[in-house]
mmCIF file of C-alpha atoms and ligand atoms in Angstrom:
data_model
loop_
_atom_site.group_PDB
_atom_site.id
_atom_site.type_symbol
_atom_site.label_atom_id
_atom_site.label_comp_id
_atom_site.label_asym_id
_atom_site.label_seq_id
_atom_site.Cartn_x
_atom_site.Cartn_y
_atom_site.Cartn_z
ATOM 1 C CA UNK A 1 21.403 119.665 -90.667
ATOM 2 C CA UNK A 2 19.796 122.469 -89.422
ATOM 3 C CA UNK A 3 16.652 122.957 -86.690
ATOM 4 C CA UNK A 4 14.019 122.795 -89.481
ATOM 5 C CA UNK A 5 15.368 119.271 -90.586
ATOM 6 C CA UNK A 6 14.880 117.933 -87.259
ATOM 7 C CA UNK A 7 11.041 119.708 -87.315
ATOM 8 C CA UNK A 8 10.136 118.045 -90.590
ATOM 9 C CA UNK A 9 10.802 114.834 -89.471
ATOM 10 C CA UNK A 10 9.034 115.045 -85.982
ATOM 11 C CA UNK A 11 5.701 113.293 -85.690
ATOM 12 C CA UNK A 12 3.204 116.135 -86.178
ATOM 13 C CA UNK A 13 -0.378 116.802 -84.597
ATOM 14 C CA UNK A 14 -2.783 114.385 -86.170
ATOM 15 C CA UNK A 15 -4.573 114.942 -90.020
ATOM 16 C CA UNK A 16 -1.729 118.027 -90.733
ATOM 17 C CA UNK A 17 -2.022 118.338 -93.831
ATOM 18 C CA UNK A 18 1.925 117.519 -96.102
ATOM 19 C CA UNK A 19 2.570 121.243 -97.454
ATOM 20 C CA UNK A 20 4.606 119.374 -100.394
ATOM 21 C CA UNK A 21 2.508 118.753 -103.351
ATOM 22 C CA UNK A 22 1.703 115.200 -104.036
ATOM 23 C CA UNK A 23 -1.213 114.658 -106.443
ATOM 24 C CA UNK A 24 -0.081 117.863 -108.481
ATOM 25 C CA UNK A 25 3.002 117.340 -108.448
ATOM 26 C CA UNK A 26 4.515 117.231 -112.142
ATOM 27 C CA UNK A 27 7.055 113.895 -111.738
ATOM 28 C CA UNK A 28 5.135 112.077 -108.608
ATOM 29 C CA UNK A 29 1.780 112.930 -110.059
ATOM 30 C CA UNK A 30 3.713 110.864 -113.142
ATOM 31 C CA UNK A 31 4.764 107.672 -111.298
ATOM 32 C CA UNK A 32 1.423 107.853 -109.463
ATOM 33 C CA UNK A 33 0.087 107.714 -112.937
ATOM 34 C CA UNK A 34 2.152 104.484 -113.563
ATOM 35 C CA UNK A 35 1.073 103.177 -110.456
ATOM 36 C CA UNK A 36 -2.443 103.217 -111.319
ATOM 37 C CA UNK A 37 -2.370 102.150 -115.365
ATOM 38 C CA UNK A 38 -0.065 98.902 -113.690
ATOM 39 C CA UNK A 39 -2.414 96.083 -113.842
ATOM 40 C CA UNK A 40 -0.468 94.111 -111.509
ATOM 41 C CA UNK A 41 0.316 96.759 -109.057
ATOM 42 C CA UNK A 42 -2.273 97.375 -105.828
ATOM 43 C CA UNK A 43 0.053 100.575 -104.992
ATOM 44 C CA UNK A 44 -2.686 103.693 -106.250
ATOM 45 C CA UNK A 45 -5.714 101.006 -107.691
ATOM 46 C CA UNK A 46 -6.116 97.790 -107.415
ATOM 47 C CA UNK A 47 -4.827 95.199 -109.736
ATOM 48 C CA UNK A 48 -7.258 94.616 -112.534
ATOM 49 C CA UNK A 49 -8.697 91.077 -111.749
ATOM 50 C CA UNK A 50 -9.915 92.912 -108.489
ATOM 51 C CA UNK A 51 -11.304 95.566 -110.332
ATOM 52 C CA UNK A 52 -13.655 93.951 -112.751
ATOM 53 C CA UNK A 53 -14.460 91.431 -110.094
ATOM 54 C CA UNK A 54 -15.423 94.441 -108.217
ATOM 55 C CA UNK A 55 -17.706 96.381 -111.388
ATOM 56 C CA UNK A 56 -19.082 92.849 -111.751
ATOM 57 C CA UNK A 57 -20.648 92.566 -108.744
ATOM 58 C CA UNK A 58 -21.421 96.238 -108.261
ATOM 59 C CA UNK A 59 -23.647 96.060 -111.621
ATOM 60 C CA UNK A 60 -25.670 93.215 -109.583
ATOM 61 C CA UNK A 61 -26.048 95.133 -106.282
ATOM 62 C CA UNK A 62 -26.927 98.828 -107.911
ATOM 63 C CA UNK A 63 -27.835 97.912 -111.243
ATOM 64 C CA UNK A 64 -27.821 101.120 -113.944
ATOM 65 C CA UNK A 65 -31.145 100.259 -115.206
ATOM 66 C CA UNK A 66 -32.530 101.365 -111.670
ATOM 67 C CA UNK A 67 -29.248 103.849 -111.409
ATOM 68 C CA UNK A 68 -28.051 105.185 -114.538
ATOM 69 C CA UNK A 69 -26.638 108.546 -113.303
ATOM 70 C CA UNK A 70 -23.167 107.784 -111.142
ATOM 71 C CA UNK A 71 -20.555 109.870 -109.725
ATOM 72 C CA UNK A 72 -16.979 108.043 -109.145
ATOM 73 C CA UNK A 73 -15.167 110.194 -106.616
ATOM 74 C CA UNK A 74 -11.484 110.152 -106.698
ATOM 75 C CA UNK A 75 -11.929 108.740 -109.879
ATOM 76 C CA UNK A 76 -7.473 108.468 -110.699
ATOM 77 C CA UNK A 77 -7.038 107.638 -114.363
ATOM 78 C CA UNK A 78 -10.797 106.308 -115.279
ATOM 79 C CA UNK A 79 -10.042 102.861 -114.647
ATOM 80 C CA UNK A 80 -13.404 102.081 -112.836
ATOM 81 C CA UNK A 81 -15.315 104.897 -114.628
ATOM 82 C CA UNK A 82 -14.814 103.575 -117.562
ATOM 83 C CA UNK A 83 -15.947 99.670 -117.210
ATOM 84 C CA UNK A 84 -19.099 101.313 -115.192
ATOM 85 C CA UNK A 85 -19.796 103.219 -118.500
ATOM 86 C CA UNK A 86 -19.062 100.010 -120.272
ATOM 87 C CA UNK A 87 -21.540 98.259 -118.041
ATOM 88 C CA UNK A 88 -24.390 100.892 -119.063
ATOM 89 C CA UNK A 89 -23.882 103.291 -116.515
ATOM 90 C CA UNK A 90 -23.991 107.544 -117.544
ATOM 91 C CA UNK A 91 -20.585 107.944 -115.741
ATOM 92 C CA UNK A 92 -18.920 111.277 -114.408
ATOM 93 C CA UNK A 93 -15.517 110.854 -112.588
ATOM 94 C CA UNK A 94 -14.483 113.240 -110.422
ATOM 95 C CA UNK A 95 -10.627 113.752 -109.252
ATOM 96 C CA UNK A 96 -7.775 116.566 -108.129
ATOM 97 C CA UNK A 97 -4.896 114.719 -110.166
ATOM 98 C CA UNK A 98 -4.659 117.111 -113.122
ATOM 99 C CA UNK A 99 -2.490 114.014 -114.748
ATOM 100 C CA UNK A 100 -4.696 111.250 -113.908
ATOM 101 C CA UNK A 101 -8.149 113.581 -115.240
ATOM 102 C CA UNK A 102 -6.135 114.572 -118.368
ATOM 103 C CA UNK A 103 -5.348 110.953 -119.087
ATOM 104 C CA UNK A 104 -8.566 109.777 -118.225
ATOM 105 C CA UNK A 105 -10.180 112.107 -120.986
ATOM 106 C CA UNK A 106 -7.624 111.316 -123.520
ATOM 107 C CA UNK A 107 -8.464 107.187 -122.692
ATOM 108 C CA UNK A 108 -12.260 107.558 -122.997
ATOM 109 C CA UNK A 109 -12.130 109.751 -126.228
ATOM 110 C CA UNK A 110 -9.890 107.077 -127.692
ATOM 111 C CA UNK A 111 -12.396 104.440 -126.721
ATOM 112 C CA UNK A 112 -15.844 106.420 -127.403
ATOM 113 C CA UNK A 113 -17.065 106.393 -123.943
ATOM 114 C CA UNK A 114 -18.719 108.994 -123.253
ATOM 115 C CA UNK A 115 -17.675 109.615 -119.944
ATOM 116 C CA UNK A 116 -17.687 113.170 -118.359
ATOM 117 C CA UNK A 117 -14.280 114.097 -116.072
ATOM 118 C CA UNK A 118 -14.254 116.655 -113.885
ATOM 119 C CA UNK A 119 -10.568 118.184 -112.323
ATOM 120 C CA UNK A 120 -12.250 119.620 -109.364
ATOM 121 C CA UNK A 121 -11.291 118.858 -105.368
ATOM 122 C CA UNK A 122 -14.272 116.633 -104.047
ATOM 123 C CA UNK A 123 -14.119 118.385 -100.851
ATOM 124 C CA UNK A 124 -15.609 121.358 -102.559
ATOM 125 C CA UNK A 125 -17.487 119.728 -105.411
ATOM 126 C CA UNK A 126 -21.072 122.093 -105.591
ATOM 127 C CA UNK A 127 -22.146 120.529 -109.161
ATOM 128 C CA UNK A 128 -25.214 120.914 -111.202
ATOM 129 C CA UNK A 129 -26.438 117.449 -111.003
ATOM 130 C CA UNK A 130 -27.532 114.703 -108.281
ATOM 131 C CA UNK A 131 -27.107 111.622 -109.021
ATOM 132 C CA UNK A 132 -28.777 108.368 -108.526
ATOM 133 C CA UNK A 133 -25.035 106.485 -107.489
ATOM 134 C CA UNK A 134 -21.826 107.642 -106.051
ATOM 135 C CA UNK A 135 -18.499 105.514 -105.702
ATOM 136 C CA UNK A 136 -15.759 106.399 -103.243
ATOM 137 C CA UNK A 137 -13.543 103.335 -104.058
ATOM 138 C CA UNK A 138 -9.748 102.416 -102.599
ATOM 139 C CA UNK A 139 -10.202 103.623 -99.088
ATOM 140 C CA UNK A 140 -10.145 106.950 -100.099
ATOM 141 C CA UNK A 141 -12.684 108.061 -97.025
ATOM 142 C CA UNK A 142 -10.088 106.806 -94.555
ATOM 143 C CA UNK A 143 -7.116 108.741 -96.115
ATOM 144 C CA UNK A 144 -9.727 112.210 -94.508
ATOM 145 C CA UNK A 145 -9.639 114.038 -91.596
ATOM 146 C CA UNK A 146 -12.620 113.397 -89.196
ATOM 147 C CA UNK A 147 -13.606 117.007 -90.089
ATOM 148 C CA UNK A 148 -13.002 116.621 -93.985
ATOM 149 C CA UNK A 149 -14.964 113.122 -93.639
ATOM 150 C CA UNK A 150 -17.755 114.487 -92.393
ATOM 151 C CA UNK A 151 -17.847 117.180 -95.628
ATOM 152 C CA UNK A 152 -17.380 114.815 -97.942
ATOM 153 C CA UNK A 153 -20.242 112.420 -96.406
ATOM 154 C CA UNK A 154 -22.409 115.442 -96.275
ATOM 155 C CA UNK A 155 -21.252 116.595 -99.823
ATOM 156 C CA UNK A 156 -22.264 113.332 -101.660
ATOM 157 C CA UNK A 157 -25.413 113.024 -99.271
ATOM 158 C CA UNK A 158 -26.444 116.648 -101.176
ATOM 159 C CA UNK A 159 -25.601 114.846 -104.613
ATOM 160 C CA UNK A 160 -27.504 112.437 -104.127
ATOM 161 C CA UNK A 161 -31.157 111.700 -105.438
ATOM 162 C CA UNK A 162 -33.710 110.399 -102.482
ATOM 163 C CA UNK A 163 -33.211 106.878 -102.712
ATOM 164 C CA UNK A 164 -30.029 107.490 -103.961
ATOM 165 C CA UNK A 165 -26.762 105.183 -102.894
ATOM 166 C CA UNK A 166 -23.645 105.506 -101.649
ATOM 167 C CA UNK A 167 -20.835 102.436 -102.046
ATOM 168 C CA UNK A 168 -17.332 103.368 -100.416
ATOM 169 C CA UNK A 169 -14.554 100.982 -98.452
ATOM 170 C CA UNK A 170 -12.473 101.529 -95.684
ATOM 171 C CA UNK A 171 -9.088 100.105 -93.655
ATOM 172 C CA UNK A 172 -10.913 97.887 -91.337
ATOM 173 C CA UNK A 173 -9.578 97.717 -87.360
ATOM 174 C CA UNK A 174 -7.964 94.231 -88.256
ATOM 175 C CA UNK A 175 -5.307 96.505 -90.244
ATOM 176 C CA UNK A 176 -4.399 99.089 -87.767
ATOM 177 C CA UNK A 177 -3.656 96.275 -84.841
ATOM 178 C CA UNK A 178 -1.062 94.861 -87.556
ATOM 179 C CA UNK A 179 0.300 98.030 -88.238
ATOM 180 C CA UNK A 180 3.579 98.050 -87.018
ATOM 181 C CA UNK A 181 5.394 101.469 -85.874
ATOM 182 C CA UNK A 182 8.817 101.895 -86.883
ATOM 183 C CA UNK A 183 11.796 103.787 -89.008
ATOM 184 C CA UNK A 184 13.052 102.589 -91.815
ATOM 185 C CA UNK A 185 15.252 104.599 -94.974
ATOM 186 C CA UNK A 186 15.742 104.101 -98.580
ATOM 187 C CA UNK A 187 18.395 105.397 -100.422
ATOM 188 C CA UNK A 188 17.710 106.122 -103.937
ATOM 189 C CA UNK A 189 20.972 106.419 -106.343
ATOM 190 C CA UNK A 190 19.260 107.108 -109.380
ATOM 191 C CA UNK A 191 15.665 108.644 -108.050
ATOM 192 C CA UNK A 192 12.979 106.952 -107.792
ATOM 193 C CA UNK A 193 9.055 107.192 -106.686
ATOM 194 C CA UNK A 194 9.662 110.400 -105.209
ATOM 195 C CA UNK A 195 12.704 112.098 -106.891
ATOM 196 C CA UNK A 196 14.120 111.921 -110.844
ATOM 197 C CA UNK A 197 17.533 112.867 -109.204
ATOM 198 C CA UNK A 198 19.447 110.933 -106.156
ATOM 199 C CA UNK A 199 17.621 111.268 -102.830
ATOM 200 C CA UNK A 200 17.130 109.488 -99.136
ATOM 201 C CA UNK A 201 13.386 108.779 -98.206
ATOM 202 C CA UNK A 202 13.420 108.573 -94.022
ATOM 203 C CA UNK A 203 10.388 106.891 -93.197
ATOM 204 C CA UNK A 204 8.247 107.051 -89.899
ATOM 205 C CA UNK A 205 5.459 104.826 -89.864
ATOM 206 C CA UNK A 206 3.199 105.498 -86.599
ATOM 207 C CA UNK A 207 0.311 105.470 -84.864
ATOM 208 C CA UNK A 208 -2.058 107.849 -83.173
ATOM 209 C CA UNK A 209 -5.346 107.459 -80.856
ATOM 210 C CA UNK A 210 -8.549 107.502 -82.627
ATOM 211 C CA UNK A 211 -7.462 104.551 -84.580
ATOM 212 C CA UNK A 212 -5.205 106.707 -87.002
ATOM 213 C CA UNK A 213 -1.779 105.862 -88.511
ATOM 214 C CA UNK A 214 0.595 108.630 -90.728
ATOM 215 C CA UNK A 215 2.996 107.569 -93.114
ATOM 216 C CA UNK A 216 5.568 110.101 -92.414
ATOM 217 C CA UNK A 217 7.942 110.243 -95.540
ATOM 218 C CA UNK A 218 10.916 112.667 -95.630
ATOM 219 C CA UNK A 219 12.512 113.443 -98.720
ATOM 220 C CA UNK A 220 16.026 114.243 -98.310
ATOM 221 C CA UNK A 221 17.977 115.781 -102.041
ATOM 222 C CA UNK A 222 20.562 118.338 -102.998
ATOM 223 C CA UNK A 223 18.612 121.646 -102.016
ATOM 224 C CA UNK A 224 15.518 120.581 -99.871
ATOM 225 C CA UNK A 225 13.899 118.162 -97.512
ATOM 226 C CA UNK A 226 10.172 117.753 -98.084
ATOM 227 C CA UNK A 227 8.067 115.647 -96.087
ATOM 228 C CA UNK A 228 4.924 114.020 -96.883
ATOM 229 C CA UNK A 229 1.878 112.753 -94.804
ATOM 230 C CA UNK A 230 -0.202 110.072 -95.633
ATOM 231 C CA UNK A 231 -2.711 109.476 -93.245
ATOM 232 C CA UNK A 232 -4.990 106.725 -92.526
ATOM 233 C CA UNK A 233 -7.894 105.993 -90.126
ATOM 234 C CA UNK A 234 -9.065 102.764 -89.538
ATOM 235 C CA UNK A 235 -13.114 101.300 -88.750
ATOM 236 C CA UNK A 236 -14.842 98.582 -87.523
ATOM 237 C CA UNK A 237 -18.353 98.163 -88.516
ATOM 238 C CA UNK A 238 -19.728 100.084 -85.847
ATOM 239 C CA UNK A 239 -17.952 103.338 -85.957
ATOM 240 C CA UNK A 240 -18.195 103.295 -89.980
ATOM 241 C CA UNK A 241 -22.231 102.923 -89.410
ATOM 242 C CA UNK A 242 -22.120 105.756 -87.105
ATOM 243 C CA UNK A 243 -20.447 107.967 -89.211
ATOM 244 C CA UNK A 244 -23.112 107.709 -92.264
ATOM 245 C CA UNK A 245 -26.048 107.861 -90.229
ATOM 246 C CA UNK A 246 -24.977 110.928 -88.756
ATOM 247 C CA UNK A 247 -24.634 112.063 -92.321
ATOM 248 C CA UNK A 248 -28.605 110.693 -92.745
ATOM 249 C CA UNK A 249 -27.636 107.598 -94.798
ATOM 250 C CA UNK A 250 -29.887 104.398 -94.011
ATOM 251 C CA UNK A 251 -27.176 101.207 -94.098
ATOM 252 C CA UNK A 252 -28.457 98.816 -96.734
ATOM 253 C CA UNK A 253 -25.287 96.405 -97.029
ATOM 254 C CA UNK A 254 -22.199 95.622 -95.212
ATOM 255 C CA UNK A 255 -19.336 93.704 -96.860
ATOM 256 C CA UNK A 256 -15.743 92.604 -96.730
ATOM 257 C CA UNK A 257 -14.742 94.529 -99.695
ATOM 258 C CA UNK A 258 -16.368 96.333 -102.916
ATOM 259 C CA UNK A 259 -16.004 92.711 -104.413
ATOM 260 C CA UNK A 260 -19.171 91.541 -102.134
ATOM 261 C CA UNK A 261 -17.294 89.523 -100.105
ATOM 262 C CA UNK A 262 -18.778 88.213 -96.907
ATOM 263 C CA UNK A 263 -18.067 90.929 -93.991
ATOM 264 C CA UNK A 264 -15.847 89.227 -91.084
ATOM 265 C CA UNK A 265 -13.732 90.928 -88.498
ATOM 266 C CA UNK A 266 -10.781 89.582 -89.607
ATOM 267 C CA UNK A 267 -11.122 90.904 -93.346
ATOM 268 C CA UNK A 268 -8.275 94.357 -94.239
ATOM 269 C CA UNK A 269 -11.159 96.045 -95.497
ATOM 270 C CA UNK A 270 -14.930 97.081 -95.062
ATOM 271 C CA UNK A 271 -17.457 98.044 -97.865
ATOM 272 C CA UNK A 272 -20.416 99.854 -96.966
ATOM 273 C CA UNK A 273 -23.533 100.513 -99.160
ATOM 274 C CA UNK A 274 -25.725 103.660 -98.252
ATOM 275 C CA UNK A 275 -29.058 105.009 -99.437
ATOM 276 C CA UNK A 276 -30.177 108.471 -98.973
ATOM 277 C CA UNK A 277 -33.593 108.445 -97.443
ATOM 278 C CA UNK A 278 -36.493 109.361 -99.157
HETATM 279 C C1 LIG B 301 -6.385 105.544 -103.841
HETATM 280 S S1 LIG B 301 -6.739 106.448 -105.304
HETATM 281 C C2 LIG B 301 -8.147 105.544 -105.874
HETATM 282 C C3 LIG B 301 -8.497 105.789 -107.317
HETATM 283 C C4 LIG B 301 -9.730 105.013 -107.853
HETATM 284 N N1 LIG B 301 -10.893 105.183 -107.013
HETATM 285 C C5 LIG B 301 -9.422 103.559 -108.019
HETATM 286 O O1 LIG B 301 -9.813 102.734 -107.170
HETATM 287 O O2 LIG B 301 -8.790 103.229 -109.041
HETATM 288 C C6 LIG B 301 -7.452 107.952 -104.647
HETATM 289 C C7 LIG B 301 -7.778 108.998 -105.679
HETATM 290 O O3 LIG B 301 -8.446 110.072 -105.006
HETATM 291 C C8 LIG B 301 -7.975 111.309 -105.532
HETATM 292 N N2 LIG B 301 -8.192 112.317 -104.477
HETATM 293 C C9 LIG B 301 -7.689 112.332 -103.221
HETATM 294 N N3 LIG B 301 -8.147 113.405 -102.550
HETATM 295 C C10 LIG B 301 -8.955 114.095 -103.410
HETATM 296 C C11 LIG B 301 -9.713 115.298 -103.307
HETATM 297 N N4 LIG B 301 -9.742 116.007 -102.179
HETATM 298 N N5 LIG B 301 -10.434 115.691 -104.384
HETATM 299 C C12 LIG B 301 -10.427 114.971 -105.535
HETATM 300 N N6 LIG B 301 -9.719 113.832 -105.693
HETATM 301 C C13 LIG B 301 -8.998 113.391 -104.644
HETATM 302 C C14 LIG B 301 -6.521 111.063 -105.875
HETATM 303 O O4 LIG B 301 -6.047 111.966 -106.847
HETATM 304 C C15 LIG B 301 -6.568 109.618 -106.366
HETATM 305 O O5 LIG B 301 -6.766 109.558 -107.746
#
């Protein structure tokens, strides 16, 4: 062990960004892929009964006759994207996971959707089209930087038609205060999530003002130690208001979770509905 080891696993500032690739990378960008098609896994989507629950009720709320034209952001494999497009909706999907894109085309070309993918970073998305429905779905929002939130808030506000709406979730508070801090390790004989080869995952799980907890993962093999930082910020209903009307979104619906259940404090999860003003 040398002075670096002991850096990478240090808590860092809050929001630094893991200089590991994760999405990209070529074998955990393929067991995130697993994670996702796994109906019965809420790991990277949710399991599917949750899911078409969840397009179900959307269909009601924002219904594609009124809003055809919808962009899913951090679209993964398609799995939404492609029961909107089943549910009458002109779908693009929009994602960073070259694996999860490329599979997402290859699914929808199999199945005749006509569904338009995009690889592209949402944080810098500048596309040709507004749209009349956007979908940030799987707490995704929460995952950002304050900074980064407010880009991608004012990034969808600018692809958005007046009128236009906005559906994402969140972590709600009731999941930070349960949250526990602590150190925990894992070692993995024959790889794993993280590693094909043997490897030790040191964990960190901890928390940080501003409502914020990091996932601290430190990859320990042969030749390297890599640590990853997943980072989550958590809402109540008042600061998640605040932060789309500073964006200029009206509030048209609060809600427990993107199935439409009833909002109460002590649900995991908050689902907000948005309209650009006219
Ligand atoms: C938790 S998953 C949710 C996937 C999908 N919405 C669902 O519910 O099945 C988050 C997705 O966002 C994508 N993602 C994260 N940051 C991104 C960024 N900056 N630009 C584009 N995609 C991003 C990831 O690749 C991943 O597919």
């Amino acid at each position: 062990m040398n002075s670096s080891t002991f850096t990478s696993l240090k808590k860092p500032p809050i929001y630094t960004k893991s200089k590991g690739e994760f999405w990209n990378d070529e074998y955990i960008s393929k067991q995130m892929l697993k994670a996702h098609l796994n109906p019965e896994f809420d790991g990277a989507s949710r399991k599917i009964t949750f899911i078409e629950k969840s397009v179900a009720w959307i269909r009601e709320l924002v219904p594609c006759s009124k809003y055809s034209l919808l962009l899913d952001i951090g679209c993964g494999p398609g799995i939404y994207a492609e029961k909107f497009a089943q549910a009458g909706y002109h779908v693009t999907g929009i994602d960073f996971s070259k694996r999860s894109i490329e599979y997402a085309r290859q699914s929808a070309l199999n199945k005749k959707w006509s569904i338009s993918y995009l690889y592209k970073n949402y944080l810098e998305m500048n596309l040709n089209e507004i749209f009349d429905f956007c979908t940030m779905i799987y707490c995704d929002y929460g995952a950002l930087s304050t900074k980064d939130r407010q880009v991608i808030m004012n990034k969808i506000y600018h692809h958005l038609k007046p009128g236009g709406k906005l559906l994402l979730d969140v972590f709600s508070m009731k999941r930070f205060y349960d949250f526990q801090e602590q150190q925990t390790w894992e070692l993995c004989h024959n790889g794993g999530f993280w590693r094909k080869d043997e490897y030790i995952a040191l964990n960190g799980f901890y928390k940080y003002s501003d409502n914020v907890t990091l996932e601290l993962i430190s990859i320990i093999s042969k030749n390297e130690i890599t640590p990853y930082y997943l980072w989550n910020t958590y809402f109540s209903k008042e600061t998640l208001i605040q932060e789309a009307e500073q964006a200029g979104f009206k509030v048209c619906g609060i809600f427990g979770d993107v199935c439409g259940n009833i909002y109460q404090k002590e649900c995991g999860t908050i689902a907000v509905l948005l309209e650009k003003s006219n």
